[in-house]
């Protein structure tokens, strides 16, 4: 199975900061990667699909990049409502696999 | 309004069985790929399995951790999908989510819409 390594597992940041989260695949996955956001007690929500396409309704401060084995989620200017846990999801082959998650906390 | 509502969770002993249901409203479930996803207490997300849409004969895929124990089925007349869980283990304890994929450009992007989840606790 293809393994996904997400980093960092947690981070502290301030409102207005630029935040970058990375997922690395153990082998190439083309653009078969999505990003999800989950707030405490809430259902996950997709932010990015196909590595870099913004889900409808998601603010433009969120962006995704990468292809092959390394992928990045960037929040250009962190807002108070962005404090949450973020997951990558690899879906180019079965089994689908999530990264371990990145918890973004308030500094 | 597009909605998924799970039910059937509860407390079960190790080795027992449980069937989760997911009822869809606002759309025809048969048109969509669907995935079950679970989240252990204070844990991350784990894909459980997939049922492709009617056009693809409702064929299924499963995670290695549940293969042979869990199965996904559908009932078009009830616009519902089910997750039959047998030989349950303590490590199956989690919130189970029903999700549907969005078809974009002919590709089915998983987990576009989520239910609220149903909690399964496996304990003696």
Coordinates of C-alpha atoms in Angstrom, one line a residue:
Chain A
X1 CA 0.0 0.0 0.0
X2 CA 1.0 3.6 -0.6
X3 CA 1.8 5.4 2.7
X4 CA 1.1 9.0 3.3
X5 CA 3.3 11.0 5.7
X6 CA 1.7 14.3 6.8
X7 CA 3.7 17.0 8.6
X8 CA 3.8 18.7 11.0
X9 CA 1.4 16.7 13.2
X10 CA 0.7 19.9 15.1
X11 CA 1.6 23.6 15.0
X12 CA 0.9 26.9 16.7
X13 CA 0.2 29.9 14.6
X14 CA -1.2 33.4 14.9
X15 CA -4.0 35.1 13.0
X16 CA -2.5 36.5 9.8
X17 CA 0.3 33.9 9.5
X18 CA 1.0 32.0 6.4
X19 CA 0.6 28.3 7.1
X20 CA 2.0 25.3 5.1
X21 CA 1.2 21.7 5.6
X22 CA 2.8 18.9 3.6
X23 CA 1.9 15.3 2.6
X24 CA 4.4 13.0 1.1
X25 CA 3.5 9.8 -0.6
X26 CA 5.7 6.7 -0.6
X27 CA 5.4 6.5 -4.4
X28 CA 4.0 8.7 -7.1
X29 CA 0.3 9.3 -7.1
X30 CA -0.1 11.9 -9.9
X31 CA -2.6 14.4 -8.6
X32 CA -4.7 12.0 -6.6
X33 CA -4.8 14.0 -3.4
X34 CA -7.5 16.0 -1.6
X35 CA -7.3 18.2 1.5
X36 CA -10.0 18.2 4.3
X37 CA -10.6 20.4 7.3
X38 CA -12.2 19.2 10.5
X39 CA -13.2 21.5 13.4
X40 CA -13.8 20.0 16.8
X41 CA -17.1 18.2 17.0
X42 CA -17.8 18.7 13.4
X43 CA -17.8 16.6 10.2
X44 CA -14.8 16.9 7.9
X45 CA -15.1 19.3 4.9
X46 CA -13.2 19.1 1.7
X47 CA -11.1 22.2 0.8
X48 CA -9.1 21.0 -2.2
X49 CA -9.5 18.2 -4.7
X50 CA -7.1 16.9 -7.4
X51 CA -4.2 18.4 -5.5
X52 CA -4.9 22.0 -6.5
X53 CA -8.5 22.6 -7.3
X54 CA -10.5 24.7 -4.8
X55 CA -13.8 23.2 -3.7
X56 CA -16.7 25.5 -4.4
X57 CA -17.4 27.8 -1.5
X58 CA -14.0 27.5 0.1
X59 CA -12.2 30.8 0.6
X60 CA -9.4 31.6 -1.8
X61 CA -6.8 31.9 1.0
X62 CA -6.7 28.1 0.8
X63 CA -4.6 26.6 -2.0
X64 CA -3.1 23.3 -2.8
X65 CA -0.1 22.4 -4.9
X66 CA 2.1 19.5 -5.8
X67 CA 2.1 16.4 -7.9
X68 CA 3.8 13.0 -7.8
X69 CA 5.0 12.4 -4.2
X70 CA 4.9 15.8 -2.5
X71 CA 1.9 18.0 -1.9
X72 CA 1.2 21.2 0.0
X73 CA -1.8 22.9 1.6
X74 CA -1.2 26.6 2.1
X75 CA -3.4 29.0 4.1
X76 CA -2.1 32.4 2.9
X77 CA -3.5 34.5 5.8
X78 CA -4.7 32.5 8.8
X79 CA -8.1 33.5 10.1
X80 CA -9.6 32.7 13.5
X81 CA -12.0 30.2 11.9
X82 CA -9.1 28.3 10.4
X83 CA -8.0 26.7 13.6
X84 CA -8.8 23.1 13.0
X85 CA -7.2 19.8 12.1
X86 CA -6.3 19.2 8.4
X87 CA -6.0 15.9 6.7
X88 CA -4.8 14.9 3.2
X89 CA -6.5 12.0 1.4
X90 CA -4.8 9.9 -1.3
X91 CA -7.3 8.4 -3.7
X92 CA -5.5 7.3 -6.8
X93 CA -5.6 3.6 -5.9
X94 CA -7.2 1.4 -3.3
X95 CA -7.1 1.5 -0.4
X96 CA -7.8 5.2 0.0
X97 CA -5.5 6.5 2.8
X98 CA -5.5 9.6 4.9
X99 CA -2.5 11.4 6.3
X100 CA -2.2 11.5 10.1
X101 CA -3.6 15.0 10.4
X102 CA -2.2 18.4 11.3
X103 CA -3.7 20.2 14.2
X104 CA -3.4 24.0 13.8
X105 CA -3.7 25.7 17.2
X106 CA -3.7 29.3 18.3
X107 CA -0.3 30.7 19.4
Chain B
X1 CA -31.5 19.6 0.4
X2 CA -28.9 16.9 0.0
X3 CA -28.6 14.9 3.2
X4 CA -27.2 11.7 4.6
X5 CA -28.4 10.3 7.9
X6 CA -26.7 7.4 9.6
X7 CA -28.2 5.1 12.2
X8 CA -27.7 1.8 13.9
X9 CA -24.7 2.5 16.1
X10 CA -24.4 1.3 19.6
X11 CA -22.6 -0.8 22.1
X12 CA -21.7 -4.4 21.1
X13 CA -19.5 -7.0 22.6
X14 CA -16.3 -8.2 20.9
X15 CA -17.2 -10.8 18.3
X16 CA -20.6 -9.4 17.8
X17 CA -22.3 -7.9 14.8
X18 CA -24.0 -4.6 14.0
X19 CA -25.6 -3.1 10.8
X20 CA -25.3 0.6 10.2
X21 CA -27.8 2.3 7.9
X22 CA -27.4 5.5 5.8
X23 CA -30.5 7.1 4.4
X24 CA -30.1 9.6 1.6
X25 CA -32.6 12.4 0.8
X26 CA -32.6 15.2 -1.8
X27 CA -30.9 13.0 -4.4
X28 CA -30.7 9.5 -5.8
X29 CA -28.1 7.5 -3.9
X30 CA -27.8 5.0 -6.8
X31 CA -26.1 7.6 -9.0
X32 CA -23.2 8.0 -6.6
X33 CA -20.1 6.2 -5.4
X34 CA -20.3 6.1 -1.6
X35 CA -17.6 5.5 1.1
X36 CA -17.8 4.6 4.7
X37 CA -15.2 6.5 6.8
X38 CA -14.5 6.0 10.5
X39 CA -12.8 8.0 13.2
X40 CA -11.6 6.4 16.5
X41 CA -11.9 8.4 19.7
X42 CA -9.4 11.2 19.6
X43 CA -8.0 9.7 16.4
X44 CA -7.6 10.4 12.8
X45 CA -9.8 9.5 9.8
X46 CA -9.8 6.0 8.3
X47 CA -11.4 4.9 5.0
X48 CA -13.4 1.7 5.6
X49 CA -14.9 0.8 2.2
X50 CA -16.5 1.9 -1.0
X51 CA -19.6 1.0 -3.0
X52 CA -19.5 2.2 -6.6
X53 CA -22.7 3.4 -8.2
X54 CA -25.5 1.5 -10.0
X55 CA -23.9 2.0 -13.4
X56 CA -20.8 0.2 -12.0
X57 CA -22.9 -2.6 -10.5
X58 CA -22.4 -1.5 -6.9
X59 CA -19.1 -3.2 -6.8
X60 CA -17.2 -2.8 -3.6
X61 CA -13.7 -2.2 -2.1
X62 CA -12.6 -2.5 1.5
X63 CA -9.7 -1.6 3.7
X64 CA -7.5 -4.5 4.8
X65 CA -8.5 -3.9 8.4
X66 CA -12.1 -4.8 7.7
X67 CA -12.0 -7.0 4.6
X68 CA -13.8 -10.3 5.2
X69 CA -15.7 -8.9 8.3
X70 CA -17.5 -5.8 6.9
X71 CA -19.7 -5.6 3.8
X72 CA -21.6 -2.8 2.1
X73 CA -25.0 -3.2 0.5
X74 CA -27.7 -1.0 -0.9
X75 CA -31.5 -0.8 -1.2
X76 CA -32.6 1.4 -4.0
X77 CA -36.2 1.3 -2.9
X78 CA -35.2 2.9 0.4
X79 CA -32.5 5.1 -1.1
X80 CA -30.2 3.7 1.5
X81 CA -26.8 2.0 2.0
X82 CA -25.8 -0.3 4.7
X83 CA -22.6 -1.4 6.5
X84 CA -22.8 -4.9 7.9
X85 CA -20.1 -5.4 10.5
X86 CA -19.3 -8.9 11.8
X87 CA -16.7 -10.3 14.1
X88 CA -16.3 -6.8 15.7
X89 CA -13.1 -6.0 17.6
X90 CA -12.4 -3.4 20.2
X91 CA -10.3 -1.5 17.6
X92 CA -13.5 -1.0 15.5
X93 CA -14.7 1.5 18.1
X94 CA -15.3 4.7 16.2
X95 CA -17.7 7.2 14.8
X96 CA -18.8 5.9 11.4
X97 CA -19.6 8.3 8.6
X98 CA -21.5 7.7 5.4
X99 CA -20.2 9.9 2.6
X100 CA -20.9 10.3 -1.1
X101 CA -18.6 11.2 -4.0
X102 CA -18.9 14.0 -6.5
X103 CA -18.5 13.2 -10.1
X104 CA -16.3 15.9 -11.7
X105 CA -15.0 15.4 -15.2
X106 CA -15.8 11.7 -15.1
X107 CA -13.8 11.1 -11.9
X108 CA -15.5 10.3 -8.6
X109 CA -14.0 12.5 -5.9
X110 CA -14.7 10.9 -2.6
X111 CA -16.3 12.4 0.5
X112 CA -18.1 15.3 -1.1
X113 CA -21.0 15.1 1.3
X114 CA -20.9 13.6 4.8
X115 CA -23.5 12.4 7.2
X116 CA -23.4 13.4 10.9
X117 CA -22.0 10.0 11.9
X118 CA -23.1 7.2 14.2
X119 CA -21.0 5.9 17.1
X120 CA -20.0 2.2 17.4
X121 CA -18.5 1.0 20.7
X122 CA -17.1 -2.5 20.9
X123 CA -16.5 -3.4 24.5
X124 CA -17.2 -6.2 27.0

